[in-house]
Amino acid sequence: MNQSRSILIIITGGTIGMMQDPFSGALKPFDFDKVLDYIPELKNFGYNLQSVSFNPLIDSSDISPEIWQDLAEIIESRYNEFDGFVILHGTDTMAYSASALSFMLENLSKPVIFTGAQLPIGALRTDGKENLITSIEIAAEKQNDIPVVPEVCIYFESKLYRGNRTTKVNAEHFNAFQSANYPYLAEAGVHMFYNREFILKRKQQESLLVYRHFNNQIAILKLFPGMNRDYMDSILNVKGLRAVILETYGSGNAPTEIWFLKRIEQAVAKGIIVLDVTQCSRGSVELGMYETSRHLLNAGVVSGYDITTEAATTKLMILLARDLDNTEIKKLLNTSLNGEITLPQ
Ligand code: ASP
């Protein structure tokens, strides 16, 4: 137990932002002052736990870049006061929010742990209680006075994942998230096991830099056999479009038909960035491996490697809002900024 740790709990909403009255069953907004009645174990930490709550609390389907800005600003303004941050958030879009925050908070040297629940705190079989307790423990964990996990993460159902590697894959089970292309960073069993070699190393002396702006002139074009040409045209001709995430098959493959390729070439010629992200949850885009992706490479399509759609979307929106030209943006898309892609050796 360490008395000196301070953790800020930021409550945005979602199922974990609700508490179920054990007698009436009614759901009420999470009141952190009352949470100690439900989770008296929190007192055992002996930490200075403080909270800030969004008003109103929101279902995570209503998450927007403005909320990400609010979150980043809370963290930035209280960065020096706290050893770590825990964000209570609905699970539905948690992977987008964790990805966004990972790109917004450059030089982060403290833990920012997102967590949520499939059943509200107060419900008999809630998963929220354990998720909250362990997230606080991880946010406070230090070795030689240096935070063990200086990253934006998601903690859920005994696993800690890098935030920008996760996807919500299960709407039913407690085990709701996966990080298919990157190992988990920690596992809570009888002991906490930290997968140290996979955790980002940070330069503690660099100061936090926050990218707060987003440009949403992007689109996602998911391929499917039989795709209508007009549908593709309507997406690629959206006014002001700056980038499109092309969700391709397998290792980044797409039809070889001339009409399809022509449209991709025209988009690239207009200055639209086309980022190839595979529809497969595991594995990476390898442009040029098959004839069905060589033509994309020749057309100027950019490889997304093994990035998730959630990370690709938020990374693009942040890069497009920075004062960068397309060449620089493409270079950064092919750079692992915060561990979001695995580059070929
Ligand atoms: N609909 C809820 C949300 O994402 C579900 C949850 O919290 O898990 O806000």
Coordinates of C-alpha atoms and ligand atoms in Angstrom, one line a residue:
M1 CA 0.0 0.0 0.0
N2 CA 1.3 3.4 -0.9
Q3 CA -0.4 6.4 0.7
S4 CA 1.2 8.9 -1.7
R5 CA -0.5 7.9 -5.0
S6 CA -3.1 10.2 -6.5
I7 CA -5.4 9.0 -9.2
L8 CA -8.0 11.0 -11.1
I9 CA -11.1 9.1 -12.1
I10 CA -12.9 10.7 -15.1
I11 CA -16.5 9.5 -15.5
T12 CA -17.9 9.9 -19.0
G13 CA -20.9 7.5 -18.7
G14 CA -21.8 4.1 -20.3
T15 CA -22.9 1.2 -18.3
I16 CA -20.1 1.7 -15.8
G17 CA -21.3 5.3 -15.4
M18 CA -24.6 3.9 -13.9
M19 CA -25.1 2.3 -10.6
Q20 CA -27.9 -0.2 -10.0
D21 CA -29.8 0.1 -6.7
P22 CA -29.5 -3.4 -5.3
F23 CA -33.1 -3.1 -3.8
S24 CA -35.1 -1.4 -6.5
G25 CA -32.9 -2.4 -9.5
A26 CA -33.2 1.2 -10.8
L27 CA -30.2 2.6 -12.7
K28 CA -28.9 5.9 -11.4
P29 CA -25.9 8.0 -12.6
F30 CA -22.7 7.0 -11.0
D31 CA -22.0 9.1 -7.9
F32 CA -18.3 8.7 -7.0
D33 CA -18.9 9.8 -3.4
K34 CA -21.3 6.9 -3.0
V35 CA -19.1 4.4 -4.7
L36 CA -17.2 3.6 -1.5
D37 CA -20.4 2.2 -0.2
Y38 CA -20.5 -0.3 -3.1
I39 CA -16.8 -0.9 -3.3
P40 CA -15.4 -0.5 0.2
E41 CA -12.2 -2.3 -1.0
L42 CA -11.1 1.0 -2.6
K43 CA -10.3 2.3 0.8
N44 CA -7.7 -0.4 1.2
F45 CA -5.5 1.2 -1.4
G46 CA -5.0 4.3 0.8
Y47 CA -4.7 6.4 -2.4
N48 CA -5.9 9.9 -2.9
L49 CA -8.8 9.1 -5.3
Q50 CA -10.5 12.1 -6.9
S51 CA -13.2 12.2 -9.6
V52 CA -14.6 14.4 -12.2
S53 CA -17.8 13.6 -13.9
F54 CA -19.3 14.6 -17.3
N55 CA -22.6 16.3 -17.0
P56 CA -24.7 14.8 -18.4
L57 CA -23.2 11.3 -18.5
I58 CA -23.3 9.9 -22.0
D59 CA -23.8 6.6 -23.7
S60 CA -20.6 6.0 -25.7
S61 CA -22.5 5.9 -28.9
D62 CA -22.7 9.7 -28.5
I63 CA -18.9 10.1 -28.3
S64 CA -17.4 12.8 -30.5
P65 CA -14.1 14.5 -31.1
E66 CA -15.4 17.3 -28.8
I67 CA -15.6 14.8 -25.9
W68 CA -12.1 13.6 -26.7
Q69 CA -11.0 17.3 -26.5
D70 CA -12.6 17.6 -23.1
L71 CA -10.9 14.4 -21.9
A72 CA -7.5 15.5 -23.2
E73 CA -8.0 18.9 -21.6
I74 CA -8.9 17.5 -18.2
I75 CA -5.8 15.3 -18.3
E76 CA -3.5 18.2 -19.5
S77 CA -4.8 20.6 -16.9
R78 CA -4.4 18.2 -14.0
Y79 CA -1.4 16.3 -15.3
N80 CA 1.0 17.3 -12.6
E81 CA -1.4 16.7 -9.8
F82 CA -2.0 13.0 -10.4
D83 CA 0.1 9.8 -10.9
G84 CA -2.4 8.3 -13.3
F85 CA -5.8 8.6 -14.8
V86 CA -8.7 6.2 -15.0
I87 CA -11.5 6.9 -17.6
L88 CA -14.9 5.3 -17.1
H89 CA -16.4 5.0 -20.5
G90 CA -19.1 2.9 -22.3
T91 CA -17.6 -0.1 -24.1
D92 CA -19.2 0.5 -27.5
T93 CA -16.8 3.1 -28.7
M94 CA -14.1 2.7 -26.1
A95 CA -11.6 1.5 -28.7
Y96 CA -12.1 4.7 -30.7
S97 CA -11.7 6.9 -27.7
A98 CA -8.6 5.1 -26.4
S99 CA -7.1 5.3 -29.9
A100 CA -7.9 9.0 -30.2
L101 CA -6.4 9.8 -26.8
S102 CA -3.2 7.8 -27.7
F103 CA -2.6 10.1 -30.7
M104 CA -3.7 13.3 -28.9
L105 CA -1.4 12.9 -25.9
E106 CA 2.1 13.0 -27.3
N107 CA 5.0 12.3 -24.8
L108 CA 2.6 10.8 -22.3
S109 CA 4.5 9.5 -19.4
K110 CA 1.7 8.5 -17.1
P111 CA -1.0 5.8 -17.3
V112 CA -4.4 6.6 -18.8
I113 CA -6.5 3.6 -18.3
F114 CA -10.0 3.3 -19.9
T115 CA -12.4 0.8 -18.4
G116 CA -16.1 0.0 -18.4
A117 CA -18.5 -2.7 -17.6
Q118 CA -21.1 -5.0 -19.3
L119 CA -23.2 -4.9 -16.1
P120 CA -23.5 -1.8 -13.9
I121 CA -21.9 -1.5 -10.5
G122 CA -24.5 -2.6 -7.9
A123 CA -25.8 -5.4 -10.1
L124 CA -25.1 -8.8 -8.5
R125 CA -22.7 -10.1 -11.1
T126 CA -21.2 -6.8 -12.1
D127 CA -17.8 -6.9 -13.8
G128 CA -17.5 -3.1 -13.2
K129 CA -16.2 -3.5 -9.7
E130 CA -13.2 -5.6 -10.5
N131 CA -12.5 -3.5 -13.7
L132 CA -12.5 -0.3 -11.7
I133 CA -10.4 -1.6 -8.8
T134 CA -7.7 -3.1 -11.0
S135 CA -7.6 -0.1 -13.4
I136 CA -6.8 2.1 -10.4
E137 CA -4.1 -0.4 -9.2
I138 CA -2.5 -0.3 -12.7
A139 CA -2.8 3.5 -13.0
A140 CA -0.9 3.8 -9.7
E141 CA 1.7 1.2 -10.3
K142 CA 5.3 2.4 -10.3
Q143 CA 8.7 0.9 -10.3
N144 CA 11.6 3.1 -9.1
D145 CA 9.2 5.9 -9.0
I146 CA 8.5 5.6 -12.7
P147 CA 5.0 4.6 -13.9
V148 CA 5.0 1.0 -15.2
V149 CA 2.4 1.6 -18.0
P150 CA 2.9 5.1 -19.4
E151 CA 0.4 4.5 -22.2
V152 CA -3.3 4.9 -23.1
C153 CA -4.8 1.5 -22.4
I154 CA -8.0 -0.4 -22.0
Y155 CA -8.4 -2.7 -19.0
F156 CA -11.2 -5.2 -19.3
E157 CA -11.9 -8.6 -17.8
S158 CA -8.4 -9.2 -16.3
K159 CA -6.4 -8.0 -19.3
L160 CA -4.7 -4.7 -20.0
Y161 CA -4.4 -3.9 -23.7
R162 CA -2.8 -1.1 -25.6
G163 CA -5.7 1.2 -26.4
N164 CA -4.9 1.8 -30.1
R165 CA -4.7 -1.9 -30.7
T166 CA -8.1 -2.9 -29.4
T167 CA -11.5 -3.6 -30.9
K168 CA -14.8 -4.4 -29.2
V169 CA -15.7 -7.9 -30.4
N170 CA -18.3 -9.1 -28.0
A171 CA -21.6 -7.5 -27.0
E172 CA -22.5 -10.3 -24.6
H173 CA -19.5 -11.7 -22.7
F174 CA -17.5 -9.9 -20.1
N175 CA -14.5 -10.6 -22.3
A176 CA -15.5 -7.8 -24.7
F177 CA -12.2 -6.6 -26.2
Q178 CA -9.5 -8.1 -28.3
S179 CA -6.0 -6.9 -29.4
A180 CA -5.5 -9.4 -32.2
N181 CA -2.2 -8.0 -33.5
Y182 CA -0.4 -7.1 -30.2
P183 CA 0.1 -9.0 -27.0
Y184 CA -1.7 -7.8 -23.9
L185 CA 0.3 -5.5 -21.6
A186 CA -0.7 -7.0 -18.3
E187 CA -2.9 -9.7 -16.8
A188 CA -4.5 -9.7 -13.4
G189 CA -4.5 -13.1 -11.8
V190 CA -3.5 -13.9 -8.3
H191 CA -0.6 -11.5 -9.0
M192 CA -0.5 -8.7 -11.5
F193 CA 1.7 -9.8 -14.4
Y194 CA 3.2 -7.0 -16.5
N195 CA 4.3 -8.0 -20.0
R196 CA 7.1 -5.4 -19.7
E197 CA 8.9 -6.0 -23.0
F198 CA 5.7 -5.0 -24.9
I199 CA 5.0 -1.8 -22.9
L200 CA 6.1 1.5 -24.4
K201 CA 9.2 3.1 -22.9
R202 CA 8.9 6.8 -22.4
K203 CA 11.3 9.7 -21.9
Q204 CA 10.0 11.0 -18.5
Q205 CA 11.6 14.4 -19.1
E206 CA 9.7 15.2 -22.3
S207 CA 6.7 17.4 -21.6
L208 CA 3.2 16.4 -22.6
L209 CA 2.1 17.8 -26.0
V210 CA -1.7 17.7 -26.8
Y211 CA -3.0 17.6 -30.3
R212 CA -6.6 18.8 -29.8
H213 CA -7.9 19.2 -33.3
F214 CA -9.7 16.8 -35.6
N215 CA -10.5 16.9 -39.3
N216 CA -13.4 14.6 -40.1
Q217 CA -13.2 14.8 -43.9
I218 CA -12.6 11.1 -44.1
A219 CA -14.6 8.1 -45.2
I220 CA -14.5 4.3 -44.8
L221 CA -15.1 2.2 -47.9
K222 CA -15.6 -1.4 -47.0
L223 CA -15.2 -3.7 -50.0
F224 CA -17.6 -6.5 -50.7
P225 CA -18.1 -8.6 -53.7
G226 CA -20.7 -7.0 -56.0
M227 CA -20.1 -3.5 -54.8
N228 CA -22.1 -0.9 -56.8
R229 CA -20.0 1.6 -58.9
D230 CA -22.3 4.5 -58.0
Y231 CA -21.9 3.7 -54.3
M232 CA -18.1 3.9 -54.7
D233 CA -18.4 7.1 -56.7
S234 CA -20.7 8.7 -54.0
I235 CA -18.1 8.0 -51.3
L236 CA -15.1 9.1 -53.3
N237 CA -16.8 12.3 -54.4
V238 CA -17.9 13.5 -50.9
K239 CA -17.2 17.3 -50.9
G240 CA -13.9 18.1 -49.3
L241 CA -12.9 14.5 -48.8
R242 CA -9.2 14.3 -47.7
A243 CA -8.7 10.6 -47.0
V244 CA -10.5 7.2 -47.4
I245 CA -9.9 4.1 -45.4
L246 CA -10.2 1.3 -47.9
E247 CA -11.2 -1.8 -46.0
T248 CA -9.8 -4.6 -48.1
Y249 CA -9.7 -8.4 -48.2
G250 CA -7.0 -10.5 -46.6
S251 CA -3.5 -9.1 -46.8
G252 CA -4.8 -5.9 -48.4
N253 CA -6.3 -7.2 -51.6
A254 CA -9.0 -5.6 -53.9
P255 CA -10.7 -6.3 -57.2
T256 CA -8.5 -6.0 -60.3
E257 CA -11.3 -4.7 -62.5
I258 CA -10.5 -1.6 -64.5
W259 CA -13.5 0.4 -63.3
F260 CA -12.5 -0.1 -59.7
L261 CA -8.8 0.7 -60.2
K262 CA -9.6 3.8 -62.3
R263 CA -11.7 5.2 -59.4
I264 CA -8.8 4.6 -57.0
E265 CA -6.3 6.2 -59.3
Q266 CA -8.6 9.2 -59.8
A267 CA -9.0 9.7 -56.1
V268 CA -5.2 9.5 -55.5
A269 CA -4.7 12.0 -58.4
K270 CA -7.1 14.4 -56.7
G271 CA -5.0 14.3 -53.6
I272 CA -7.2 12.0 -51.6
I273 CA -5.1 9.7 -49.3
V274 CA -6.2 6.1 -49.7
L275 CA -5.2 4.0 -46.7
D276 CA -5.4 0.2 -47.1
V277 CA -6.7 -1.5 -43.9
T278 CA -7.6 -5.2 -43.9
Q279 CA -11.0 -6.5 -42.9
C280 CA -9.3 -9.3 -41.1
S281 CA -8.9 -8.8 -37.4
R282 CA -5.5 -10.6 -37.3
G283 CA -2.5 -10.1 -39.7
S284 CA -1.2 -7.3 -41.8
V285 CA -1.6 -5.6 -45.2
E286 CA 1.2 -6.6 -47.5
L287 CA 0.9 -4.5 -50.6
G288 CA 2.3 -6.2 -53.6
M289 CA 2.2 -9.7 -52.2
Y290 CA -0.5 -10.6 -54.7
E291 CA -1.4 -9.2 -58.1
T292 CA -4.7 -8.1 -56.4
S293 CA -2.8 -5.6 -54.3
R294 CA 0.1 -4.7 -56.5
H295 CA -2.2 -2.5 -58.6
L296 CA -3.2 -0.6 -55.4
L297 CA 0.5 0.0 -54.6
N298 CA 1.1 1.2 -58.1
A299 CA -1.9 3.5 -57.8
G300 CA -0.4 5.2 -54.8
V301 CA -2.4 3.5 -52.0
V302 CA -0.8 3.6 -48.6
S303 CA -0.4 0.5 -46.5
G304 CA -2.1 0.5 -43.1
Y305 CA -0.1 -2.6 -42.1
D306 CA -1.9 -4.2 -39.1
I307 CA -3.7 -1.1 -37.9
T308 CA -7.3 -1.4 -36.6
T309 CA -10.0 0.7 -38.2
E310 CA -10.5 2.5 -34.9
A311 CA -6.9 3.5 -34.8
A312 CA -6.8 4.4 -38.5
T313 CA -9.8 6.6 -38.3
T314 CA -8.6 8.6 -35.3
K315 CA -5.0 8.8 -36.5
L316 CA -6.1 10.1 -39.9
M317 CA -8.5 12.7 -38.3
I318 CA -5.7 14.0 -36.1
L319 CA -3.0 14.1 -38.8
L320 CA -5.3 15.8 -41.2
A321 CA -5.9 18.5 -38.7
R322 CA -2.2 19.2 -38.3
D323 CA -0.4 21.6 -40.6
L324 CA 1.1 18.8 -42.7
D325 CA 1.2 18.1 -46.5
N326 CA 0.1 14.8 -47.9
T327 CA 3.7 13.5 -48.2
E328 CA 4.3 14.1 -44.5
I329 CA 0.9 12.6 -43.6
K330 CA 1.7 9.4 -45.6
K331 CA 5.0 9.2 -43.9
L332 CA 3.4 9.4 -40.5
L333 CA 0.8 6.8 -41.5
N334 CA 3.7 4.5 -42.1
T335 CA 5.3 5.3 -38.8
S336 CA 4.3 3.8 -35.5
L337 CA 3.5 6.9 -33.5
N338 CA 2.4 5.2 -30.3
G339 CA 2.7 1.5 -31.0
E340 CA -0.4 1.3 -33.3
I341 CA 1.3 -0.6 -36.2
T342 CA 3.9 -3.3 -36.6
L343 CA 6.3 -2.4 -39.3
P344 CA 8.0 -5.2 -41.3
Q345 CA 11.5 -5.9 -40.1
Ligands
ASP1 N1 -24.2 1.4 -24.7 C1 -23.2 1.4 -23.6 C2 -22.1 2.4 -24.0 O1 -21.2 2.1 -24.7 C3 -22.6 0.0 -23.4 C4 -21.6 -0.1 -22.3 O2 -21.4 0.8 -21.6 O3 -20.9 -1.1 -22.3 O4 -22.1 3.5 -23.5

